Amino acid sequence: MKAPTVDGSIACGIDFGTSNTTVAIARQNNDQITLVPVEDEHLTIPSTIFFPAESPAVVFGRKAINAHIAQEDGRFMRSFKRVLGTSLMKEGTHIGGRKTKFENIIGHFIEDIKNKAELSAERDIHNVVAGRPVHFVDGNDKADKEAQSQLEAIFSAAGFKNIRFQYEPIAAAFAHELNMGDTERLAVVMDIGGGTSDFTIMRLSERYINKPDRHEDILSNAGIRIGGNDFDRALSLKCFMPLLGLGSLWGSKGLGFPVTPFFDLSELSKIQYMYTQKYKRDLRALIAQSNDKILTHRLLSIVEEEQGHALMAAVEESKINLSSCERTTADLSFIEAGLQSHADRAQFEDSLHGSLESIQTTINDCIMMAGVKADDVALVILTGGGTAIPLIQKITRRIFPQAGISDGNRLSSVGFGLACDARRYYLGLN
């Protein structure tokens, strides 16, 4: 590998996530790695963007979400990381009537993160270690490499001169290694984020921090393109979409109402495409033959009023609530006065059955590739919002019965660990 041209004094790690993003800074003259407030006092920012119709000023994070919920005129987008490596990167999308490439959309967000890091550091930052999932795209090495190349080009266009990638679960391991002591421990990192679930098995010890090359300590990596967005979709289809007509009858023969609109409305990356005039026209034609107009007119109202993201925000809030409560109620009065969705943890866990089977299979594959036994694992590091789900924690304890569990800093440990790697690689510090 060609050695980077390094300014030798500052570097950063950026965890650009499907749902949330963090950035941390490492300095030559300071042992402390610092997480950057990326939105007011918050150390995380939702990976969202809003293009106002009447203003060139793009809005990010919570402010973007609030602008959309307030139904300000413009284009709202989230989960755009999932577009990397897919055909949508080349197709682009329309914003304000103009065709816009996704590399420019993602670029706006990365530029904003870089600007905030530089504002915090009070100087330019050219060196970055960027996080990446084990697989951007499952089962397609060509698309996976293309996704990383696309993201590298975006970081370069944002002004970074030296760009290095690190697997997100490995970065989380680096963050935990700082306070482990000299004893070697076999650890598995479970990183369940918004778009992917990634796993790494590696040997950790505080004394290994000084090693310039950690490849021999990394025993295996495995990942699957299932994450929090998929959990949201499952909960939406289980507890929310029946209120809009999923499972109702359609047509003179009493067939089931076509399911495509419900799946589209439950998938964050597809909601915006439901707002085209053609989609709305086709949906009206479908609903004209509905046998339950009360339910399906709610569906039509959401699409015509462009409230799909507001609905999915309610779904996500219910998912989060069910991590700490047995049941929850979502207020859907923005659709219809008095409308509510009730969900309990058992329903949610039932909806996750297929996804969790795939995740368990991926974990077992990771163990097999590492050539170890699950009982040999001494530490499980949980990172990413999905690891807060009680059933995932239960599965983790069942697979790794001898391991201790570390679940602090779920949303910031990857960004912190990427900065650890940046400090080692660019600044020559440990």
Coordinates of C-alpha atoms in Angstrom, one line a residue:
M1 CA 0.0 0.0 0.0
K2 CA 1.3 3.5 -0.9
A3 CA 2.1 5.5 2.2
P4 CA -0.3 8.4 2.7
T5 CA 0.8 12.0 2.5
V6 CA 0.2 13.1 6.1
D7 CA 0.1 16.5 7.7
G8 CA 0.9 14.6 10.9
S9 CA -1.1 16.6 13.4
I10 CA -4.8 15.8 13.1
A11 CA -7.1 13.1 11.8
C12 CA -10.6 11.9 12.3
G13 CA -12.8 8.9 12.2
I14 CA -16.3 9.1 10.6
D15 CA -19.0 6.5 11.2
F16 CA -21.4 7.3 8.4
G17 CA -24.3 5.1 9.4
T18 CA -27.6 4.2 7.8
S19 CA -29.5 5.7 10.7
N20 CA -27.0 7.8 12.7
T21 CA -23.6 9.3 12.1
T22 CA -20.7 10.2 14.5
V23 CA -17.3 11.7 14.1
A24 CA -14.3 11.7 16.4
I25 CA -11.0 13.6 16.3
A26 CA -7.4 12.5 17.1
R27 CA -4.7 15.1 17.5
Q28 CA -0.9 14.7 17.5
N29 CA -0.4 16.7 20.7
N30 CA -3.2 15.2 22.7
D31 CA -3.8 11.6 23.9
Q32 CA -7.5 12.2 24.2
I33 CA -9.8 11.3 21.3
T34 CA -12.8 13.5 21.3
L35 CA -16.3 12.9 19.9
V36 CA -17.6 16.0 18.0
P37 CA -21.0 17.5 18.8
V38 CA -22.5 17.1 15.3
E39 CA -25.9 18.7 16.0
D40 CA -26.1 21.2 18.8
E41 CA -24.9 19.3 21.9
H42 CA -25.6 15.9 20.4
L43 CA -22.7 13.5 19.6
T44 CA -24.8 11.7 17.0
I45 CA -26.8 13.1 14.1
P46 CA -29.5 11.2 12.2
S47 CA -28.4 10.4 8.7
T48 CA -31.2 12.5 7.2
I49 CA -31.3 15.4 4.7
F50 CA -34.0 17.9 3.7
F51 CA -33.9 20.0 0.6
P52 CA -36.3 23.0 1.1
A53 CA -38.3 24.0 -2.0
E54 CA -37.8 27.7 -1.6
S55 CA -34.2 27.8 -0.3
P56 CA -30.8 26.6 -1.4
A57 CA -29.8 25.9 2.2
V58 CA -29.9 22.1 2.8
V59 CA -30.9 20.9 6.3
F60 CA -29.6 17.9 8.1
G61 CA -30.3 15.5 11.0
R62 CA -33.0 16.3 13.5
K63 CA -33.7 19.6 11.9
A64 CA -34.4 17.8 8.6
I65 CA -36.8 15.4 10.4
N66 CA -38.6 18.3 12.1
A67 CA -38.9 20.1 8.8
H68 CA -40.5 17.1 7.2
I69 CA -42.8 16.3 10.1
A70 CA -43.9 20.0 10.0
Q71 CA -44.8 19.4 6.3
E72 CA -42.5 22.1 5.0
D73 CA -42.4 22.1 1.2
G74 CA -39.3 20.2 0.1
R75 CA -37.7 16.8 -0.3
F76 CA -36.8 14.7 2.7
M77 CA -34.4 11.7 2.5
R78 CA -33.0 9.2 5.0
S79 CA -31.2 5.8 4.8
F80 CA -29.4 6.9 1.7
K81 CA -26.4 4.9 2.6
R82 CA -28.3 1.8 1.4
V83 CA -28.1 3.2 -2.1
L84 CA -24.4 2.7 -2.4
G85 CA -23.5 -0.2 -4.7
T86 CA -27.0 -0.4 -6.2
S87 CA -28.4 0.7 -9.6
L88 CA -30.0 3.8 -7.9
M89 CA -26.6 5.4 -7.6
K90 CA -26.5 5.7 -11.4
E91 CA -30.2 6.4 -11.8
G92 CA -30.4 9.3 -9.3
T93 CA -33.6 10.9 -8.2
H94 CA -35.6 14.1 -8.7
I95 CA -35.3 17.0 -6.2
G96 CA -37.2 20.2 -7.0
G97 CA -37.9 18.9 -10.5
R98 CA -34.2 18.4 -11.3
K99 CA -32.4 15.1 -11.7
T100 CA -29.9 14.7 -8.9
K101 CA -27.2 12.1 -8.4
F102 CA -27.0 10.3 -5.1
E103 CA -23.3 10.9 -4.9
N104 CA -24.2 14.6 -4.6
I105 CA -26.9 13.9 -2.0
I106 CA -24.6 11.9 0.2
G107 CA -21.8 14.4 -0.5
H108 CA -23.9 17.2 1.0
F109 CA -24.2 15.2 4.2
I110 CA -20.5 14.2 4.4
E111 CA -19.4 17.8 3.7
D112 CA -21.6 18.9 6.6
I113 CA -20.0 16.4 8.9
K114 CA -16.5 17.4 7.8
N115 CA -17.3 21.1 8.3
K116 CA -18.6 20.4 11.9
A117 CA -15.4 18.4 12.7
E118 CA -13.2 21.2 11.4
L119 CA -15.2 23.9 13.3
S120 CA -14.7 21.8 16.5
A121 CA -11.0 21.4 15.8
E122 CA -10.5 25.0 14.6
R123 CA -8.5 23.8 11.6
D124 CA -8.8 21.8 8.4
I125 CA -8.8 18.0 8.5
H126 CA -7.5 16.1 5.5
N127 CA -7.0 12.6 7.1
V128 CA -10.0 10.3 7.7
V129 CA -10.6 6.7 8.5
A130 CA -14.2 6.0 7.4
G131 CA -16.3 3.1 8.6
R132 CA -17.8 0.6 6.3
P133 CA -20.0 -2.5 6.8
V134 CA -18.5 -5.9 6.2
H135 CA -20.8 -6.1 3.1
F136 CA -22.5 -3.1 1.5
V137 CA -24.3 -5.5 -0.7
D138 CA -24.8 -9.2 0.2
G139 CA -23.4 -11.9 -2.2
N140 CA -22.0 -9.5 -4.8
D141 CA -18.3 -8.7 -4.5
K142 CA -18.3 -6.4 -7.5
A143 CA -21.1 -4.3 -6.1
D144 CA -19.5 -4.3 -2.7
K145 CA -16.2 -3.0 -4.1
E146 CA -18.1 -0.4 -6.2
A147 CA -19.9 0.8 -3.1
Q148 CA -16.6 1.5 -1.3
S149 CA -15.2 3.2 -4.4
Q150 CA -18.3 5.4 -4.6
L151 CA -18.0 6.3 -0.9
E152 CA -14.3 7.0 -1.3
A153 CA -15.0 9.4 -4.2
I154 CA -17.6 11.2 -2.1
F155 CA -15.2 11.7 0.8
S156 CA -12.6 12.9 -1.7
A157 CA -15.0 15.4 -3.2
A158 CA -15.8 16.6 0.3
G159 CA -12.1 17.6 0.7
F160 CA -10.4 14.7 2.4
K161 CA -7.0 14.0 0.9
N162 CA -6.2 10.8 2.7
I163 CA -9.0 8.2 3.0
R164 CA -8.8 4.8 4.7
F165 CA -11.6 2.4 5.3
Q166 CA -12.1 0.1 8.3
Y167 CA -14.8 -2.4 9.1
E168 CA -17.2 -0.9 11.6
P169 CA -17.2 -3.9 14.0
I170 CA -13.3 -3.9 14.1
A171 CA -13.4 -0.1 14.9
A172 CA -15.8 -0.9 17.8
A173 CA -13.3 -3.4 19.1
F174 CA -10.5 -0.8 19.0
A175 CA -12.6 1.5 21.1
H176 CA -13.1 -1.1 23.8
E177 CA -9.4 -2.3 23.8
L178 CA -8.1 0.9 25.4
N179 CA -9.1 -0.2 28.9
M180 CA -8.8 -4.0 28.8
G181 CA -5.5 -4.5 30.5
D182 CA -2.7 -6.8 29.4
T183 CA -4.7 -10.1 29.4
E184 CA -5.6 -11.4 26.0
R185 CA -9.3 -12.0 25.5
L186 CA -11.2 -13.5 22.6
A187 CA -14.0 -11.2 21.7
V188 CA -16.9 -11.0 19.2
V189 CA -18.2 -7.6 18.1
M190 CA -21.8 -7.5 17.2
D191 CA -22.7 -4.3 15.3
I192 CA -26.4 -4.2 14.4
G193 CA -27.0 -0.8 12.8
G194 CA -29.8 0.6 10.7
G195 CA -28.8 -1.1 7.4
T196 CA -26.5 -4.1 8.3
S197 CA -25.6 -6.6 10.9
D198 CA -21.8 -7.1 11.1
F199 CA -19.7 -9.5 13.2
T200 CA -16.0 -9.7 13.9
I201 CA -14.1 -12.2 16.1
M202 CA -10.7 -11.1 17.2
R203 CA -8.1 -11.2 19.9
L204 CA -8.0 -8.1 22.1
S205 CA -5.6 -6.8 24.7
E206 CA -4.4 -3.4 25.7
R207 CA -0.8 -4.4 24.9
Y208 CA -1.8 -5.0 21.3
I209 CA -2.7 -1.3 20.7
N210 CA 1.0 -0.7 19.8
K211 CA 0.9 -3.2 17.0
P212 CA 1.0 -1.5 13.6
D213 CA -0.7 -4.4 11.9
R214 CA -3.7 -6.2 13.5
H215 CA -4.5 -8.6 10.7
E216 CA -3.3 -11.6 12.6
D217 CA -5.5 -10.8 15.5
I218 CA -8.7 -10.6 13.4
L219 CA -9.9 -14.2 13.1
S220 CA -13.1 -13.6 11.0
N221 CA -15.6 -11.1 9.7
A222 CA -19.1 -11.8 8.6
G223 CA -22.1 -9.5 7.7
I224 CA -25.6 -9.4 6.3
R225 CA -27.7 -6.6 4.9
I226 CA -30.3 -6.7 7.7
G227 CA -30.6 -4.1 10.4
G228 CA -32.8 -1.6 12.2
N229 CA -34.6 -0.5 9.1
D230 CA -35.7 -4.1 8.4
F231 CA -36.9 -4.4 12.0
D232 CA -39.0 -1.2 11.5
R233 CA -40.4 -2.7 8.3
A234 CA -41.4 -5.9 10.1
L235 CA -43.1 -4.0 12.9
S236 CA -44.9 -1.8 10.5
L237 CA -46.3 -4.7 8.5
K238 CA -47.3 -6.5 11.7
C239 CA -49.0 -3.7 13.7
F240 CA -49.4 -0.6 11.5
M241 CA -50.2 -1.6 7.9
P242 CA -53.4 -3.6 8.9
L243 CA -54.9 -0.2 10.0
L244 CA -54.4 1.0 6.4
G245 CA -55.9 -2.1 4.7
L246 CA -53.2 -4.8 4.7
G247 CA -55.1 -8.1 4.8
S248 CA -58.4 -6.5 3.7
L249 CA -60.3 -7.7 0.6
W250 CA -60.2 -6.3 -2.9
G251 CA -62.3 -6.6 -6.1
S252 CA -65.5 -8.4 -6.9
K253 CA -63.9 -11.8 -6.3
G254 CA -62.9 -10.9 -2.8
L255 CA -59.1 -11.2 -3.4
G256 CA -56.6 -9.8 -0.9
F257 CA -55.7 -6.2 -1.4
P258 CA -52.4 -6.0 -3.3
V259 CA -49.5 -5.8 -0.8
T260 CA -47.0 -3.7 -2.8
P261 CA -48.1 -0.3 -1.4
F262 CA -47.8 -1.6 2.2
F263 CA -44.3 -2.9 1.6
D264 CA -43.3 0.3 -0.1
L265 CA -44.7 2.4 2.7
S266 CA -42.7 0.3 5.2
E267 CA -39.4 0.7 3.4
L268 CA -37.7 4.0 4.0
S269 CA -35.8 4.0 0.7
K270 CA -39.0 3.6 -1.3
I271 CA -41.4 6.0 0.4
Q272 CA -40.4 9.0 -1.7
Y273 CA -41.1 7.2 -4.9
M274 CA -44.7 6.8 -3.8
Y275 CA -45.2 10.5 -4.1
T276 CA -45.1 10.7 -7.9
Q277 CA -48.3 11.5 -9.7
K278 CA -48.2 8.1 -11.5
Y279 CA -48.0 6.2 -8.2
K280 CA -50.8 8.2 -6.6
R281 CA -53.0 7.7 -9.7
D282 CA -52.4 4.0 -9.7
L283 CA -53.1 3.8 -6.0
R284 CA -56.4 5.6 -6.4
A285 CA -57.4 3.0 -9.1
L286 CA -56.5 0.2 -6.7
I287 CA -58.5 1.7 -3.9
A288 CA -61.5 2.3 -6.1
Q289 CA -62.0 -1.5 -6.0
S290 CA -61.2 -1.9 -2.3
N291 CA -63.9 -3.6 -0.1
D292 CA -62.9 -1.6 3.0
K293 CA -62.7 2.0 2.0
I294 CA -62.3 3.3 5.6
L295 CA -58.9 1.4 5.9
T296 CA -57.6 2.0 2.4
H297 CA -58.5 5.7 2.4
R298 CA -56.1 6.1 5.3
L299 CA -53.4 4.6 3.0
L300 CA -54.3 7.0 0.2
S301 CA -54.3 9.9 2.6
I302 CA -50.8 9.1 3.8
V303 CA -49.5 9.0 0.2
E304 CA -51.4 12.0 -1.0
E305 CA -50.4 14.1 2.0
E306 CA -46.8 12.7 1.8
Q307 CA -46.8 11.5 5.4
G308 CA -44.9 8.3 4.9
H309 CA -41.8 9.3 6.8
A310 CA -43.9 10.6 9.7
L311 CA -45.6 7.2 9.9
M312 CA -42.2 5.4 9.9
A313 CA -41.0 7.7 12.6
A314 CA -43.9 6.5 14.7
V315 CA -43.0 2.9 13.9
E316 CA -39.4 3.5 14.9
E317 CA -40.5 5.1 18.2
S318 CA -42.6 2.1 18.9
K319 CA -39.7 -0.2 18.2
I320 CA -37.4 1.7 20.6
N321 CA -40.2 1.7 23.3
L322 CA -40.5 -2.1 23.0
S323 CA -36.9 -2.5 24.0
S324 CA -37.8 -1.2 27.5
C325 CA -41.6 -1.8 27.7
E326 CA -43.8 -4.8 27.1
R327 CA -46.3 -2.8 25.1
T328 CA -46.6 0.6 23.5
T329 CA -49.2 2.8 21.8
A330 CA -48.4 5.1 18.8
D331 CA -50.4 8.3 18.2
L332 CA -51.5 8.3 14.6
S333 CA -53.9 11.3 14.8
F334 CA -51.9 13.0 12.0
I335 CA -53.6 10.4 9.8
E336 CA -57.1 10.3 11.4
A337 CA -58.4 11.8 14.6
G338 CA -58.1 9.3 17.5
L339 CA -56.3 6.7 15.4
Q340 CA -53.7 4.6 17.4
S341 CA -51.6 1.6 16.8
H342 CA -51.0 -0.8 19.7
A343 CA -48.0 -3.2 19.7
D344 CA -46.6 -5.5 22.3
R345 CA -43.1 -7.1 22.5
A346 CA -44.4 -10.5 21.6
Q347 CA -45.8 -9.3 18.3
F348 CA -42.6 -7.4 17.6
E349 CA -40.4 -10.4 18.3
D350 CA -42.7 -12.6 16.2
S351 CA -42.3 -10.2 13.3
L352 CA -38.5 -10.5 13.5
H353 CA -38.4 -14.3 13.2
G354 CA -37.0 -14.5 9.6
S355 CA -34.5 -11.6 10.2
L356 CA -33.1 -13.1 13.4
E357 CA -32.7 -16.5 11.9
S358 CA -30.5 -15.0 9.2
I359 CA -28.5 -13.0 11.8
Q360 CA -28.0 -16.2 13.9
T361 CA -26.8 -18.1 10.8
T362 CA -24.3 -15.3 10.1
I363 CA -23.0 -15.3 13.6
N364 CA -22.5 -19.1 13.4
D365 CA -20.7 -18.7 10.1
C366 CA -18.4 -16.1 11.7
I367 CA -17.6 -18.6 14.5
M368 CA -16.9 -21.4 12.1
M369 CA -14.6 -19.2 9.9
A370 CA -12.7 -18.1 13.0
G371 CA -12.0 -21.8 13.9
V372 CA -13.0 -21.3 17.5
K373 CA -15.9 -22.5 19.7
A374 CA -18.6 -20.2 21.0
D375 CA -17.6 -21.1 24.5
D376 CA -14.1 -19.8 23.9
V377 CA -15.4 -16.2 23.5
A378 CA -14.8 -14.2 26.7
L379 CA -16.3 -10.9 25.6
V380 CA -19.2 -9.8 23.5
I381 CA -19.2 -6.1 22.4
L382 CA -22.6 -4.9 21.4
T383 CA -22.8 -1.8 19.3
G384 CA -25.5 -0.3 17.1
G385 CA -29.0 0.5 18.1
G386 CA -30.4 -2.9 17.1
T387 CA -28.4 -4.6 20.0
A388 CA -30.8 -2.9 22.5
I389 CA -33.6 -5.2 21.4
P390 CA -34.1 -7.7 24.3
L391 CA -34.5 -10.8 22.1
I392 CA -31.2 -10.0 20.3
Q393 CA -29.5 -9.8 23.8
K394 CA -31.2 -13.1 24.8
I395 CA -29.9 -14.8 21.6
T396 CA -26.5 -13.4 22.2
R397 CA -26.3 -14.8 25.7
R398 CA -27.5 -18.2 24.4
I399 CA -24.9 -18.4 21.7
F400 CA -22.0 -17.1 23.9
P401 CA -22.9 -18.5 27.4
Q402 CA -19.4 -17.9 28.9
A403 CA -18.9 -14.4 27.7
G404 CA -19.2 -11.1 29.4
I405 CA -21.3 -8.5 27.7
S406 CA -20.2 -4.9 27.0
D407 CA -23.0 -2.7 25.7
G408 CA -21.9 0.9 26.7
N409 CA -21.8 3.7 24.0
R410 CA -23.8 1.7 21.5
L411 CA -24.1 4.7 19.1
S412 CA -20.6 6.2 19.4
S413 CA -18.1 3.4 19.9
V414 CA -17.6 2.9 16.2
G415 CA -16.7 6.5 15.5
F416 CA -14.4 6.6 18.5
G417 CA -12.7 3.4 17.3
L418 CA -12.2 4.7 13.8
A419 CA -10.4 7.7 15.3
C420 CA -8.2 5.3 17.3
D421 CA -7.3 3.7 14.0
A422 CA -6.8 7.1 12.4
R423 CA -4.4 8.1 15.2
R424 CA -2.4 4.9 14.8
Y425 CA -2.3 5.1 11.0
Y426 CA -1.9 8.8 10.2
L427 CA -0.3 10.2 13.4
G428 CA 1.9 7.3 14.4
L429 CA 0.4 7.3 17.9
N430 CA -1.1 4.5 20.0

